[in-house]
Amino acid sequence: MIRTAIYPGTFDPITLGHVDVVRRGMKLFDRVVIGVADNPGKGPMFDVETRLHMVRETFAGEESVEAVRFSGLLVDLAHQQQASAILRGLRAASDFEYEFQMATMNRRLDERIETAFVMAREDYTFVSSRFIREISAMGGDVRELVPEVVMGFLHKHQESLQR
Ligand code: ADP
């Protein structure tokens, strides 16, 4: 039996914190499907196709990692992908409340799907997509916190704002 987990998020943009979560997930599951949420309500910096592209480039060559775009219920995506688990990352206690609510709600929707939490490397505990967007918008250097492909898109975004 192939064990599949869905790792959902906005990935606006993907960071090395996310990458670390996926790599830990790869040790626990045979297949990790990254669900890139089509979350227009959140007013993302990058459109869903660009976010998906950055995720796919980051894991190019990793056969056990896939990325799909999704909207709607996470449990529906889990069914579609024949996943038995949802993978999430925890940074600090501040993540807990929201993650707890989401895991409990998803369990109510389908109690067969388990949510699994992993903690990223300590160096990434402070890394969030929001932080990357803000620092980069102010001209700060985030090279060591995001996959290489993301840097190009951050620069492009900066240029489009300056035009
Ligand atoms: P969303 O904001 O839509 O929940 P994110 O893309 O920000 O999605 O995050 C997806 C998941 O990855 C969440 O479970 C989040 O806690 C986790 N995560 C994000 N960054 C890190 C990090 N640096 N270390 C550990 N987990 C992280």
GROMACS .gro file of C-alpha atoms and ligand atoms in nm:
model
  190
    1MET     CA    1   0.000   0.000   0.000
    2ILE     CA    2   0.134   0.340  -0.093
    3ARG     CA    3   0.103   0.592   0.187
    4THR     CA    4   0.021   0.937   0.058
    5ALA     CA    5   0.006   1.265   0.247
    6ILE     CA    6  -0.127   1.599   0.131
    7TYR     CA    7   0.070   1.906   0.235
    8PRO     CA    8  -0.164   2.200   0.187
    9GLY     CA    9  -0.076   2.567   0.202
   10THR     CA   10  -0.068   2.895   0.018
   11PHE     CA   11   0.307   2.885  -0.058
   12ASP     CA   12   0.318   3.257  -0.137
   13PRO     CA   13   0.608   3.194  -0.194
   14ILE     CA   14   0.749   2.855  -0.095
   15THR     CA   15   1.028   2.892   0.168
   16LEU     CA   16   1.303   2.666   0.295
   17GLY     CA   17   1.081   2.609   0.599
   18HIS     CA   18   0.822   2.449   0.370
   19VAL     CA   19   1.095   2.251   0.192
   20ASP     CA   20   1.215   2.116   0.524
   21VAL     CA   21   0.861   2.010   0.616
   22VAL     CA   22   0.826   1.824   0.283
   23ARG     CA   23   1.162   1.648   0.329
   24ARG     CA   24   1.057   1.528   0.672
   25GLY     CA   25   0.725   1.417   0.527
   26MET     CA   26   0.912   1.216   0.262
   27LYS     CA   27   1.063   1.007   0.540
   28LEU     CA   28   0.719   0.923   0.676
   29PHE     CA   29   0.520   0.881   0.354
   30ASP     CA   30   0.581   0.721   0.016
   31ARG     CA   31   0.425   1.010  -0.169
   32VAL     CA   32   0.379   1.375  -0.071
   33VAL     CA   33   0.130   1.581  -0.271
   34ILE     CA   34   0.173   1.954  -0.216
   35GLY     CA   35  -0.166   2.123  -0.244
   36VAL     CA   36  -0.124   2.483  -0.353
   37ALA     CA   37  -0.438   2.665  -0.245
   38ASP     CA   38  -0.610   2.882  -0.499
   39ASN     CA   39  -0.682   3.135  -0.228
   40PRO     CA   40  -0.778   3.458  -0.399
   41GLY     CA   41  -0.935   3.580  -0.073
   42LYS     CA   42  -0.589   3.601   0.082
   43GLY     CA   43  -0.477   3.848  -0.186
   44PRO     CA   44  -0.158   3.658  -0.263
   45MET     CA   45   0.155   3.826  -0.398
   46PHE     CA   46   0.192   3.555  -0.664
   47ASP     CA   47  -0.094   3.403  -0.861
   48VAL     CA   48  -0.164   3.035  -0.812
   49GLU     CA   49   0.008   2.928  -1.136
   50THR     CA   50   0.329   3.105  -1.036
   51ARG     CA   51   0.317   2.958  -0.684
   52LEU     CA   52   0.261   2.611  -0.831
   53HIS     CA   53   0.548   2.661  -1.075
   54MET     CA   54   0.788   2.760  -0.796
   55VAL     CA   55   0.688   2.453  -0.591
   56ARG     CA   56   0.731   2.220  -0.890
   57GLU     CA   57   1.071   2.365  -0.979
   58THR     CA   58   1.185   2.326  -0.619
   59PHE     CA   59   1.108   1.954  -0.623
   60ALA     CA   60   1.193   1.879  -0.985
   61GLY     CA   61   1.352   1.536  -0.998
   62GLU     CA   62   1.190   1.416  -0.675
   63GLU     CA   63   0.968   1.133  -0.786
   64SER     CA   64   0.780   1.104  -0.460
   65VAL     CA   65   0.676   1.471  -0.454
   66GLU     CA   66   0.398   1.619  -0.666
   67ALA     CA   67   0.222   1.951  -0.662
   68VAL     CA   68  -0.138   2.026  -0.751
   69ARG     CA   69  -0.353   2.333  -0.742
   70PHE     CA   70  -0.663   2.310  -0.529
   71SER     CA   71  -0.965   2.501  -0.408
   72GLY     CA   72  -1.243   2.369  -0.193
   73LEU     CA   73  -1.225   2.119   0.087
   74LEU     CA   74  -0.897   1.964   0.183
   75VAL     CA   75  -1.060   1.630   0.259
   76ASP     CA   76  -1.195   1.623  -0.098
   77LEU     CA   77  -0.842   1.668  -0.230
   78ALA     CA   78  -0.725   1.393   0.006
   79HIS     CA   79  -0.987   1.157  -0.137
   80GLN     CA   80  -0.899   1.249  -0.492
   81GLN     CA   81  -0.531   1.176  -0.427
   82GLN     CA   82  -0.604   0.865  -0.218
   83ALA     CA   83  -0.420   1.024   0.072
   84SER     CA   84  -0.455   0.894   0.424
   85ALA     CA   85  -0.291   1.191   0.592
   86ILE     CA   86  -0.255   1.567   0.595
   87LEU     CA   87   0.095   1.696   0.660
   88ARG     CA   88   0.147   2.028   0.839
   89GLY     CA   89   0.441   2.206   0.996
   90LEU     CA   90   0.465   2.362   1.338
   91ARG     CA   91   0.693   2.651   1.421
   92ALA     CA   92   0.601   2.805   1.752
   93ALA     CA   93   0.317   2.784   1.998
   94SER     CA   94   0.151   3.059   1.796
   95ASP     CA   95   0.089   2.810   1.512
   96PHE     CA   96  -0.081   2.568   1.743
   97GLU     CA   97  -0.423   2.729   1.786
   98TYR     CA   98  -0.497   2.754   1.416
   99GLU     CA   99  -0.348   2.413   1.336
  100PHE     CA  100  -0.546   2.254   1.617
  101GLN     CA  101  -0.872   2.401   1.485
  102MET     CA  102  -0.797   2.295   1.131
  103ALA     CA  103  -0.696   1.941   1.227
  104THR     CA  104  -1.004   1.900   1.445
  105MET     CA  105  -1.233   2.033   1.174
  106ASN     CA  106  -1.079   1.807   0.911
  107ARG     CA  107  -1.117   1.510   1.143
  108ARG     CA  108  -1.486   1.591   1.181
  109LEU     CA  109  -1.517   1.596   0.804
  110ASP     CA  110  -1.341   1.263   0.766
  111GLU     CA  111  -1.211   1.078   1.066
  112ARG     CA  112  -1.008   0.835   0.856
  113ILE     CA  113  -0.768   1.110   0.755
  114GLU     CA  114  -0.499   1.175   1.014
  115THR     CA  115  -0.315   1.507   1.044
  116ALA     CA  116   0.059   1.464   1.101
  117PHE     CA  117   0.277   1.750   1.229
  118VAL     CA  118   0.648   1.790   1.186
  119MET     CA  119   0.882   2.060   1.310
  120ALA     CA  120   1.122   2.220   1.069
  121ARG     CA  121   1.488   2.274   1.149
  122GLU     CA  122   1.547   2.532   1.423
  123ASP     CA  123   1.709   2.773   1.174
  124TYR     CA  124   1.375   2.802   0.996
  125THR     CA  125   1.145   2.849   1.291
  126PHE     CA  126   1.120   3.221   1.219
  127VAL     CA  127   1.066   3.181   0.844
  128SER     CA  128   0.722   3.249   0.702
  129SER     CA  129   0.601   3.347   0.355
  130ARG     CA  130   0.475   3.675   0.497
  131PHE     CA  131   0.817   3.756   0.637
  132ILE     CA  132   0.979   3.676   0.302
  133ARG     CA  133   0.733   3.902   0.117
  134GLU     CA  134   0.782   4.191   0.358
  135ILE     CA  135   1.161   4.174   0.381
  136SER     CA  136   1.196   4.132   0.008
  137ALA     CA  137   0.960   4.425  -0.063
  138MET     CA  138   1.185   4.647   0.149
  139GLY     CA  139   1.493   4.534  -0.042
  140GLY     CA  140   1.622   4.288   0.219
  141ASP     CA  141   1.821   3.979   0.128
  142VAL     CA  142   1.623   3.655   0.167
  143ARG     CA  143   1.851   3.433  -0.045
  144GLU     CA  144   1.923   3.193   0.237
  145LEU     CA  145   1.558   3.143   0.322
  146VAL     CA  146   1.394   3.049  -0.009
  147PRO     CA  147   1.465   2.805  -0.295
  148GLU     CA  148   1.666   2.958  -0.576
  149VAL     CA  149   1.374   2.966  -0.820
  150VAL     CA  150   1.185   3.198  -0.584
  151MET     CA  151   1.457   3.467  -0.597
  152GLY     CA  152   1.395   3.527  -0.967
  153PHE     CA  153   1.023   3.574  -0.910
  154LEU     CA  154   1.079   3.806  -0.613
  155HIS     CA  155   1.307   4.022  -0.829
  156LYS     CA  156   1.056   4.026  -1.112
  157HIS     CA  157   0.784   4.132  -0.872
  158GLN     CA  158   1.005   4.412  -0.736
  159GLU     CA  159   1.074   4.537  -1.087
  160SER     CA  160   0.706   4.538  -1.178
  161LEU     CA  161   0.635   4.756  -0.874
  162GLN     CA  162   0.907   5.003  -0.970
  163ARG     CA  163   0.775   5.047  -1.321
  164ADP     P1  164  -0.121   2.881   0.509
  164ADP     O1  165  -0.075   3.019   0.549
  164ADP     O2  166  -0.215   2.880   0.396
  164ADP     O3  167  -0.161   2.795   0.625
  164ADP     P2  168   0.156   2.827   0.455
  164ADP     O4  169   0.201   2.803   0.317
  164ADP     O5  170   0.202   2.952   0.519
  164ADP     O6  171   0.002   2.808   0.449
  164ADP     O7  172   0.200   2.707   0.549
  164ADP     C1  173   0.165   2.575   0.526
  164ADP     C2  174   0.208   2.490   0.642
  164ADP     O8  175   0.349   2.493   0.655
  164ADP     C3  176   0.154   2.529   0.778
  164ADP     O9  177   0.129   2.410   0.851
  164ADP     C4  178   0.267   2.604   0.840
  164ADP    O10  179   0.263   2.597   0.981
  164ADP     C5  180   0.384   2.527   0.786
  164ADP     N1  181   0.507   2.609   0.783
  164ADP     C6  182   0.531   2.720   0.712
  164ADP     N2  183   0.655   2.767   0.735
  164ADP     C7  184   0.712   2.682   0.824
  164ADP     C8  185   0.840   2.674   0.891
  164ADP     N3  186   0.931   2.769   0.871
  164ADP     N4  187   0.862   2.572   0.974
  164ADP     C9  188   0.767   2.479   0.996
  164ADP     N5  189   0.644   2.479   0.939
  164ADP    C10  190   0.617   2.579   0.854
   0.00000   0.00000   0.00000
